[in-house]
Amino acid sequence: MKSYGQVLDSIEALPEEQQESLVDTVRKRLAERRRAALVKSVSAARKEFKSGKLRPASPADIMRKVLA
């Protein structure tokens, strides 16, 4: 596996257009991962809610618990 510095050096060797394309691709992949993690989290929360482990709460209630 290449070190972080080696990867950066390899990227620097690419033409500017390919560097921009790489940045775009990496950003899209990161967004996809975040989206997938959010979907997983929401799915788990819905399962907990349906099983009775969670109850509805207002934003104010949630903030009171967070700040307590």
PDB file of C-alpha atoms in Angstrom:
ATOM      1  CA  MET A   1       0.000   0.000   0.000  1.00  0.00           C
ATOM      2  CA  LYS A   2       1.236   3.482  -0.835  1.00  0.00           C
ATOM      3  CA  SER A   3       1.773   6.073   1.860  1.00  0.00           C
ATOM      4  CA  TYR A   4      -0.327   9.216   1.941  1.00  0.00           C
ATOM      5  CA  GLY A   5       2.609  11.247   0.601  1.00  0.00           C
ATOM      6  CA  GLN A   6       3.156   8.810  -2.258  1.00  0.00           C
ATOM      7  CA  VAL A   7      -0.503   9.063  -3.214  1.00  0.00           C
ATOM      8  CA  LEU A   8      -0.287  12.860  -3.200  1.00  0.00           C
ATOM      9  CA  ASP A   9       2.832  12.734  -5.360  1.00  0.00           C
ATOM     10  CA  SER A  10       1.054  10.436  -7.824  1.00  0.00           C
ATOM     11  CA  ILE A  11      -1.894  12.820  -7.963  1.00  0.00           C
ATOM     12  CA  GLU A  12       0.421  15.789  -8.535  1.00  0.00           C
ATOM     13  CA  ALA A  13       1.843  13.959 -11.556  1.00  0.00           C
ATOM     14  CA  LEU A  14      -1.601  13.797 -13.194  1.00  0.00           C
ATOM     15  CA  PRO A  15      -2.766  16.479 -15.621  1.00  0.00           C
ATOM     16  CA  GLU A  16      -4.934  19.151 -13.988  1.00  0.00           C
ATOM     17  CA  GLU A  17      -8.105  17.883 -15.688  1.00  0.00           C
ATOM     18  CA  GLN A  18      -7.568  14.395 -14.252  1.00  0.00           C
ATOM     19  CA  GLN A  19      -6.849  15.854 -10.813  1.00  0.00           C
ATOM     20  CA  GLU A  20     -10.171  17.719 -10.951  1.00  0.00           C
ATOM     21  CA  SER A  21     -11.946  14.561 -12.085  1.00  0.00           C
ATOM     22  CA  LEU A  22     -10.349  12.634  -9.217  1.00  0.00           C
ATOM     23  CA  VAL A  23     -11.483  15.234  -6.679  1.00  0.00           C
ATOM     24  CA  ASP A  24     -15.017  15.080  -8.094  1.00  0.00           C
ATOM     25  CA  THR A  25     -15.047  11.278  -7.948  1.00  0.00           C
ATOM     26  CA  VAL A  26     -13.762  11.191  -4.365  1.00  0.00           C
ATOM     27  CA  ARG A  27     -16.355  13.763  -3.242  1.00  0.00           C
ATOM     28  CA  LYS A  28     -19.161  11.786  -4.868  1.00  0.00           C
ATOM     29  CA  ARG A  29     -17.998   8.557  -3.234  1.00  0.00           C
ATOM     30  CA  LEU A  30     -17.770  10.231   0.165  1.00  0.00           C
ATOM     31  CA  ALA A  31     -21.293  11.611  -0.269  1.00  0.00           C
ATOM     32  CA  GLU A  32     -22.542   8.136  -1.216  1.00  0.00           C
ATOM     33  CA  ARG A  33     -20.932   6.646   1.910  1.00  0.00           C
ATOM     34  CA  ARG A  34     -22.470   9.331   4.124  1.00  0.00           C
ATOM     35  CA  ARG A  35     -25.849   8.782   2.490  1.00  0.00           C
ATOM     36  CA  ALA A  36     -25.605   5.009   3.030  1.00  0.00           C
ATOM     37  CA  ALA A  37     -24.623   5.520   6.679  1.00  0.00           C
ATOM     38  CA  LEU A  38     -27.568   7.875   7.181  1.00  0.00           C
ATOM     39  CA  VAL A  39     -29.981   5.378   5.611  1.00  0.00           C
ATOM     40  CA  LYS A  40     -28.618   2.667   7.907  1.00  0.00           C
ATOM     41  CA  SER A  41     -28.978   4.917  10.954  1.00  0.00           C
ATOM     42  CA  VAL A  42     -32.546   5.914  10.075  1.00  0.00           C
ATOM     43  CA  SER A  43     -33.467   2.288   9.446  1.00  0.00           C
ATOM     44  CA  ALA A  44     -32.089   1.266  12.845  1.00  0.00           C
ATOM     45  CA  ALA A  45     -33.933   4.130  14.556  1.00  0.00           C
ATOM     46  CA  ARG A  46     -37.202   3.129  12.885  1.00  0.00           C
ATOM     47  CA  LYS A  47     -36.759  -0.462  14.067  1.00  0.00           C
ATOM     48  CA  GLU A  48     -36.100   0.762  17.615  1.00  0.00           C
ATOM     49  CA  PHE A  49     -39.170   3.010  17.449  1.00  0.00           C
ATOM     50  CA  LYS A  50     -41.400   0.193  16.164  1.00  0.00           C
ATOM     51  CA  SER A  51     -40.150  -2.127  18.906  1.00  0.00           C
ATOM     52  CA  GLY A  52     -41.025   0.469  21.558  1.00  0.00           C
ATOM     53  CA  LYS A  53     -37.447   1.310  22.517  1.00  0.00           C
ATOM     54  CA  LEU A  54     -37.950   4.935  21.439  1.00  0.00           C
ATOM     55  CA  ARG A  55     -40.791   7.368  21.889  1.00  0.00           C
ATOM     56  CA  PRO A  56     -41.712  10.556  20.056  1.00  0.00           C
ATOM     57  CA  ALA A  57     -40.005  13.694  21.374  1.00  0.00           C
ATOM     58  CA  SER A  58     -40.037  17.347  20.423  1.00  0.00           C
ATOM     59  CA  PRO A  59     -36.803  19.104  19.442  1.00  0.00           C
ATOM     60  CA  ALA A  60     -36.986  21.021  22.731  1.00  0.00           C
ATOM     61  CA  ASP A  61     -37.201  17.745  24.707  1.00  0.00           C
ATOM     62  CA  ILE A  62     -34.221  16.347  22.840  1.00  0.00           C
ATOM     63  CA  MET A  63     -32.157  19.486  23.445  1.00  0.00           C
ATOM     64  CA  ARG A  64     -33.005  19.448  27.171  1.00  0.00           C
ATOM     65  CA  LYS A  65     -31.691  15.881  27.401  1.00  0.00           C
ATOM     66  CA  VAL A  66     -28.590  16.694  25.358  1.00  0.00           C
ATOM     67  CA  LEU A  67     -27.742  19.723  27.489  1.00  0.00           C
ATOM     68  CA  ALA A  68     -28.515  18.028  30.826  1.00  0.00           C
TER      69      ALA A  68
END
